[in-house]
Amino acid sequence: MKITDLMVQETMVMDMQATTKEEAIDELIESLSKSGRINDPVLFKEMILKREQESSTGIGDGIAMPHAKTKAVNKATVVFGRSKKGVDYEALDGQPSYLFFMIAAPADAADTHLQTLAALSRLLIDQEFVNQLKQAETPAEVAKLFDDKQAEKEAKEAQEEAPAAGTSAGSDEKFIVAVTACPTGIAHTYMAEDSLKKKAEEMGIPIRVETNGSEGVKHGLTKDEIERAVGVIVAADKKVEMARFDGKRVLQTPVSDAIRKPEDLINKVLKQRAPVYHADSSASSNDDEPAEKTSVWGKIYKDLMNGISHMLPFVVGGGILLAISFLFERTAGANSSIFKMLSAIAGGDTGAFHFLIAILAGFIASSIGDRPALMPGMVGGYLAASSNAGFLGGLAAGFLAGYVIVFLKKAFAGLPQTLNGLKPILIFPVFGLLITGGLMYYIFDPIIKWINTGLIGGLNHLGTGNAVLLGLVLGGMMAIDMGGPFNKAAYTFAIGVFTSSGNTNGLMMAAVMAGGMVPPLAIALATTFFKNKFTEQEKEAGLTNYVLGLSFITEGAIPFAASDPLRVIGSSIIGSAVAGGLTQFWHINVPAPHGGIFVVFLANHALLFLVSIIIGAVVAGLILGIWKRPVAQKNM
């Protein structure tokens, strides 16, 4: 695909009138809107500004590349704009911006358009080409410049694409390898790549650059290239695979540095001023300045997100199929083959829901301790799920396993070089599993069981004399840990009342079912009506919580609770308590232990049961939406 397939002439703004950054953004968005390329200018601007808050897309040298990937975009487009007077766009070099390339990418963008955007980014490194664009008078002239330059660039890249061209084994002791990556993977990743390659060519230094962009890893570095390199440049604003660089001098820096000062980075590596990277200890030697440190909360948040992002497909896929299984159970019966099949693959002891806590814990652990921590983390998470420790136990298992491996790496750092091969295949798996599993088995298991026993005993002593108070307590408990010990204790108490005390009208079941349905419904409402408080991924996941909440699948709220426990759990407890209390105030009974919306009409007051749930969900959703910080302030 040609760049000009995206950079359509009718959207070009050849003489921008904007004098400020926001005016420039508005002017380019207006062109997108008039051409029908976007369907929601307000949302698109919101996403553009959100990206600007991370770091300015005014990359310097008179160029700005604001970009956003969102459902507000109908068709992938690059809007070219030119300001003759220049705009203070808060560029990285502090200079005015004259050329603007606003990139609008659909939420479901395909690789083809990403490759085109990458090609655009690479062309803008050429200062002579940039000067020609500044002098162009018409959209047709701009389009021709891009077509000609892209053809020239592709021809040159085809010649260079031969494996390790000019860098055969032992051919040059100054050979350098690099990795570039940015959070969105659209522009800076490829501009950094081309900036490093161009400067290295000028300096006569062979270089091989791997890109970690939205289209995946391209030009991946081989083991031979890494071994031969005198050093490594990692210009990245997101996590990249680092273990392969063990023992090499690695210069880690923001991706913007590779764009703005590639020569400095290359010289640092050539002069051996980069620290030695040790994969085992995740520490560098002290012969150079340390890399910029991340805050404690920033590290915890990153580790949590790694676990949650890997767990989310299990929550969504398993949850929705489990909800569908309830429908078949109600219509075709528990012996229906379709119901049994859906239950087997979605829930129970074999389905997707069975893996939730193990996946969460395993990938939290791997974020902390890399690959050796994955196995003990997953086993610890499985133990937590099996012992009713719930997702809180899974969080504990994940962080425990991760730091156990970090400890082991440091403890065995002094082994002779000849024994290093034993670490990943023997030492880390055996000791990591033993320590993590032992602590979960002897400490977390008894504590959680003790909590469960105490809660159930307390509820039994409370009795049913004050039904509303009991409903408040049971409903609130369903939201405390969303499938963990508090949730299980409340549900177990309701089941006990339902089956053994003769209270077959299901008063307590109404309270726990309403309380359990509120958290995912509240999250769904909050992500719908407070869009600026959630990321795009969270908003998409929030939609599935409508289905999960209506199906009495509280676990749909776990990813949100894990990433922001105080606000999500706090608001959910209040809303669930309100819903549980209302079911008792209106003497609602539900003679079924599960099913959510699919059993609502079995209730003696079906409409009031629905009203209880709606009121609780609205209360929790409003509290969460008002309490939660906007996305841009999350790390503040």
mmCIF file of C-alpha atoms in Angstrom, residues 121-273:
data_model
loop_
_atom_site.group_PDB
_atom_site.id
_atom_site.type_symbol
_atom_site.label_atom_id
_atom_site.label_comp_id
_atom_site.label_asym_id
_atom_site.label_seq_id
_atom_site.Cartn_x
_atom_site.Cartn_y
_atom_site.Cartn_z
ATOM 1 C CA SER A 121 7.650 7.744 9.888
ATOM 2 C CA ARG A 122 10.872 6.551 8.263
ATOM 3 C CA LEU A 123 10.653 9.024 5.391
ATOM 4 C CA LEU A 124 10.406 12.017 7.709
ATOM 5 C CA ILE A 125 13.913 11.392 9.048
ATOM 6 C CA ASP A 126 15.306 12.675 5.724
ATOM 7 C CA GLN A 127 15.806 16.436 6.229
ATOM 8 C CA GLU A 128 16.069 17.131 2.485
ATOM 9 C CA PHE A 129 12.693 15.471 1.957
ATOM 10 C CA VAL A 130 11.210 17.491 4.821
ATOM 11 C CA ASN A 131 12.454 20.706 3.235
ATOM 12 C CA GLN A 132 10.816 19.733 -0.055
ATOM 13 C CA LEU A 133 7.503 19.232 1.747
ATOM 14 C CA LYS A 134 7.813 22.687 3.303
ATOM 15 C CA GLN A 135 8.175 24.183 -0.175
ATOM 16 C CA ALA A 136 5.330 22.234 -1.824
ATOM 17 C CA GLU A 137 2.422 24.431 -2.953
ATOM 18 C CA THR A 138 -0.378 21.989 -3.781
ATOM 19 C CA PRO A 139 -1.759 18.692 -2.438
ATOM 20 C CA ALA A 140 -0.852 17.051 -5.745
ATOM 21 C CA GLU A 141 2.779 18.121 -5.323
ATOM 22 C CA VAL A 142 2.842 16.721 -1.774
ATOM 23 C CA ALA A 143 1.398 13.407 -2.996
ATOM 24 C CA LYS A 144 4.002 13.159 -5.786
ATOM 25 C CA LEU A 145 6.841 13.829 -3.362
ATOM 26 C CA PHE A 146 5.658 10.991 -1.140
ATOM 27 C CA ASP A 147 5.125 8.556 -4.014
ATOM 28 C CA ASP A 148 8.588 9.224 -5.418
ATOM 29 C CA LYS A 149 10.308 9.077 -2.046
ATOM 30 C CA GLN A 150 8.525 5.886 -0.997
ATOM 31 C CA ALA A 151 9.500 4.150 -4.219
ATOM 32 C CA GLU A 152 13.115 5.195 -3.722
ATOM 33 C CA LYS A 153 13.083 4.059 -0.092
ATOM 34 C CA GLU A 154 11.559 0.664 -0.862
ATOM 35 C CA ALA A 155 14.115 0.005 -3.582
ATOM 36 C CA LYS A 156 16.930 0.793 -1.168
ATOM 37 C CA GLU A 157 15.452 -1.381 1.601
ATOM 38 C CA ALA A 158 15.099 -4.307 -0.792
ATOM 39 C CA GLN A 159 18.852 -4.194 -1.401
ATOM 40 C CA GLU A 160 19.578 -4.036 2.336
ATOM 41 C CA GLU A 161 17.185 -6.838 3.270
ATOM 42 C CA ALA A 162 19.720 -9.618 2.616
ATOM 43 C CA PRO A 163 20.402 -11.263 6.009
ATOM 44 C CA ALA A 164 23.075 -9.437 7.983
ATOM 45 C CA ALA A 165 24.205 -7.634 4.869
ATOM 46 C CA GLY A 166 27.677 -6.256 5.408
ATOM 47 C CA THR A 167 27.790 -7.687 8.911
ATOM 48 C CA SER A 168 29.098 -11.203 8.434
ATOM 49 C CA ALA A 169 30.675 -12.926 11.402
ATOM 50 C CA GLY A 170 33.777 -11.138 12.559
ATOM 51 C CA SER A 171 33.593 -8.535 9.770
ATOM 52 C CA ASP A 172 33.502 -5.483 12.014
ATOM 53 C CA GLU A 173 34.295 -5.184 15.718
ATOM 54 C CA LYS A 174 32.172 -1.993 15.921
ATOM 55 C CA PHE A 175 28.909 -3.686 14.973
ATOM 56 C CA ILE A 176 25.900 -2.442 17.039
ATOM 57 C CA VAL A 177 22.405 -3.842 17.526
ATOM 58 C CA ALA A 178 19.356 -1.905 18.708
ATOM 59 C CA VAL A 179 15.696 -2.308 19.626
ATOM 60 C CA THR A 180 13.097 0.452 19.274
ATOM 61 C CA ALA A 181 9.594 0.440 20.757
ATOM 62 C CA CYS A 182 6.930 2.938 21.839
ATOM 63 C CA PRO A 183 3.605 2.331 23.641
ATOM 64 C CA THR A 184 1.396 2.807 20.572
ATOM 65 C CA GLY A 185 3.895 1.352 18.109
ATOM 66 C CA ILE A 186 2.755 3.621 15.302
ATOM 67 C CA ALA A 187 5.251 6.412 14.754
ATOM 68 C CA HIS A 188 8.115 6.807 17.223
ATOM 69 C CA THR A 189 9.160 3.149 16.941
ATOM 70 C CA TYR A 190 9.980 3.478 13.250
ATOM 71 C CA MET A 191 11.323 7.013 13.375
ATOM 72 C CA ALA A 192 13.785 5.903 16.050
ATOM 73 C CA GLU A 193 14.792 2.956 13.871
ATOM 74 C CA ASP A 194 15.495 5.115 10.848
ATOM 75 C CA SER A 195 17.241 7.805 12.870
ATOM 76 C CA LEU A 196 19.675 5.257 14.310
ATOM 77 C CA LYS A 197 20.274 3.606 10.931
ATOM 78 C CA LYS A 198 20.843 6.894 9.162
ATOM 79 C CA LYS A 199 23.266 8.243 11.760
ATOM 80 C CA ALA A 200 25.152 4.923 11.921
ATOM 81 C CA GLU A 201 25.527 4.970 8.142
ATOM 82 C CA GLU A 202 26.950 8.503 8.303
ATOM 83 C CA MET A 203 29.409 7.374 10.993
ATOM 84 C CA GLY A 204 30.378 4.229 9.078
ATOM 85 C CA ILE A 205 29.102 1.958 11.869
ATOM 86 C CA PRO A 206 27.261 -1.263 10.918
ATOM 87 C CA ILE A 207 23.964 -1.506 12.809
ATOM 88 C CA ARG A 208 20.976 -3.844 12.945
ATOM 89 C CA VAL A 209 17.704 -2.468 14.376
ATOM 90 C CA GLU A 210 14.741 -4.518 15.586
ATOM 91 C CA THR A 211 11.344 -2.778 15.851
ATOM 92 C CA ASN A 212 8.654 -3.743 18.386
ATOM 93 C CA GLY A 213 5.658 -1.922 16.928
ATOM 94 C CA SER A 214 1.919 -2.480 16.609
ATOM 95 C CA GLU A 215 2.563 -4.787 13.666
ATOM 96 C CA GLY A 216 4.715 -7.007 15.900
ATOM 97 C CA VAL A 217 8.463 -7.636 16.007
ATOM 98 C CA LYS A 218 10.178 -6.860 12.718
ATOM 99 C CA HIS A 219 13.808 -7.478 11.754
ATOM 100 C CA GLY A 220 14.279 -9.592 14.891
ATOM 101 C CA LEU A 221 17.852 -9.780 16.140
ATOM 102 C CA THR A 222 19.531 -13.157 15.824
ATOM 103 C CA LYS A 223 21.644 -14.798 18.512
ATOM 104 C CA ASP A 224 24.726 -14.422 16.321
ATOM 105 C CA GLU A 225 24.136 -10.692 15.806
ATOM 106 C CA ILE A 226 23.728 -10.099 19.526
ATOM 107 C CA GLU A 227 26.892 -12.047 20.355
ATOM 108 C CA ARG A 228 28.977 -10.123 17.782
ATOM 109 C CA ALA A 229 27.692 -6.688 18.748
ATOM 110 C CA VAL A 230 29.946 -4.414 20.763
ATOM 111 C CA GLY A 231 26.846 -3.156 22.554
ATOM 112 C CA VAL A 232 23.067 -2.827 22.479
ATOM 113 C CA ILE A 233 20.804 0.216 22.332
ATOM 114 C CA VAL A 234 17.294 -0.360 23.722
ATOM 115 C CA ALA A 235 15.293 2.764 22.874
ATOM 116 C CA ALA A 236 11.926 1.758 24.276
ATOM 117 C CA ASP A 237 9.045 3.114 26.314
ATOM 118 C CA LYS A 238 7.521 -0.318 26.887
ATOM 119 C CA LYS A 239 8.770 -3.738 27.946
ATOM 120 C CA VAL A 240 10.854 -5.653 25.395
ATOM 121 C CA GLU A 241 12.575 -9.031 25.646
ATOM 122 C CA MET A 242 15.768 -8.369 27.586
ATOM 123 C CA ALA A 243 17.039 -11.780 28.741
ATOM 124 C CA ARG A 244 18.770 -12.356 25.397
ATOM 125 C CA PHE A 245 21.154 -9.459 26.155
ATOM 126 C CA ASP A 246 22.583 -11.079 29.288
ATOM 127 C CA GLY A 247 26.244 -10.128 29.661
ATOM 128 C CA LYS A 248 26.159 -7.449 26.944
ATOM 129 C CA ARG A 249 26.626 -3.732 27.425
ATOM 130 C CA VAL A 250 23.083 -2.372 27.077
ATOM 131 C CA LEU A 251 22.136 1.288 26.905
ATOM 132 C CA GLN A 252 18.461 1.661 27.876
ATOM 133 C CA THR A 253 16.876 4.979 26.935
ATOM 134 C CA PRO A 254 13.507 6.519 25.963
ATOM 135 C CA VAL A 255 12.557 6.064 22.331
ATOM 136 C CA SER A 256 12.594 9.849 21.830
ATOM 137 C CA ASP A 257 16.358 9.920 22.526
ATOM 138 C CA ALA A 258 16.983 7.674 19.531
ATOM 139 C CA ILE A 259 15.093 10.163 17.364
ATOM 140 C CA ARG A 260 16.692 13.317 18.748
ATOM 141 C CA LYS A 261 20.253 12.281 19.599
ATOM 142 C CA PRO A 262 21.185 9.018 17.863
ATOM 143 C CA GLU A 263 24.857 9.999 17.594
ATOM 144 C CA ASP A 264 25.188 10.344 21.377
ATOM 145 C CA LEU A 265 23.689 6.895 21.906
ATOM 146 C CA ILE A 266 25.923 5.269 19.317
ATOM 147 C CA ASN A 267 29.032 6.927 20.739
ATOM 148 C CA LYS A 268 28.174 5.814 24.274
ATOM 149 C CA VAL A 269 27.962 2.216 23.124
ATOM 150 C CA LEU A 270 31.154 2.438 21.061
ATOM 151 C CA LYS A 271 33.051 3.932 24.011
ATOM 152 C CA GLN A 272 31.821 1.129 26.298
ATOM 153 C CA ARG A 273 29.941 3.582 28.522
#
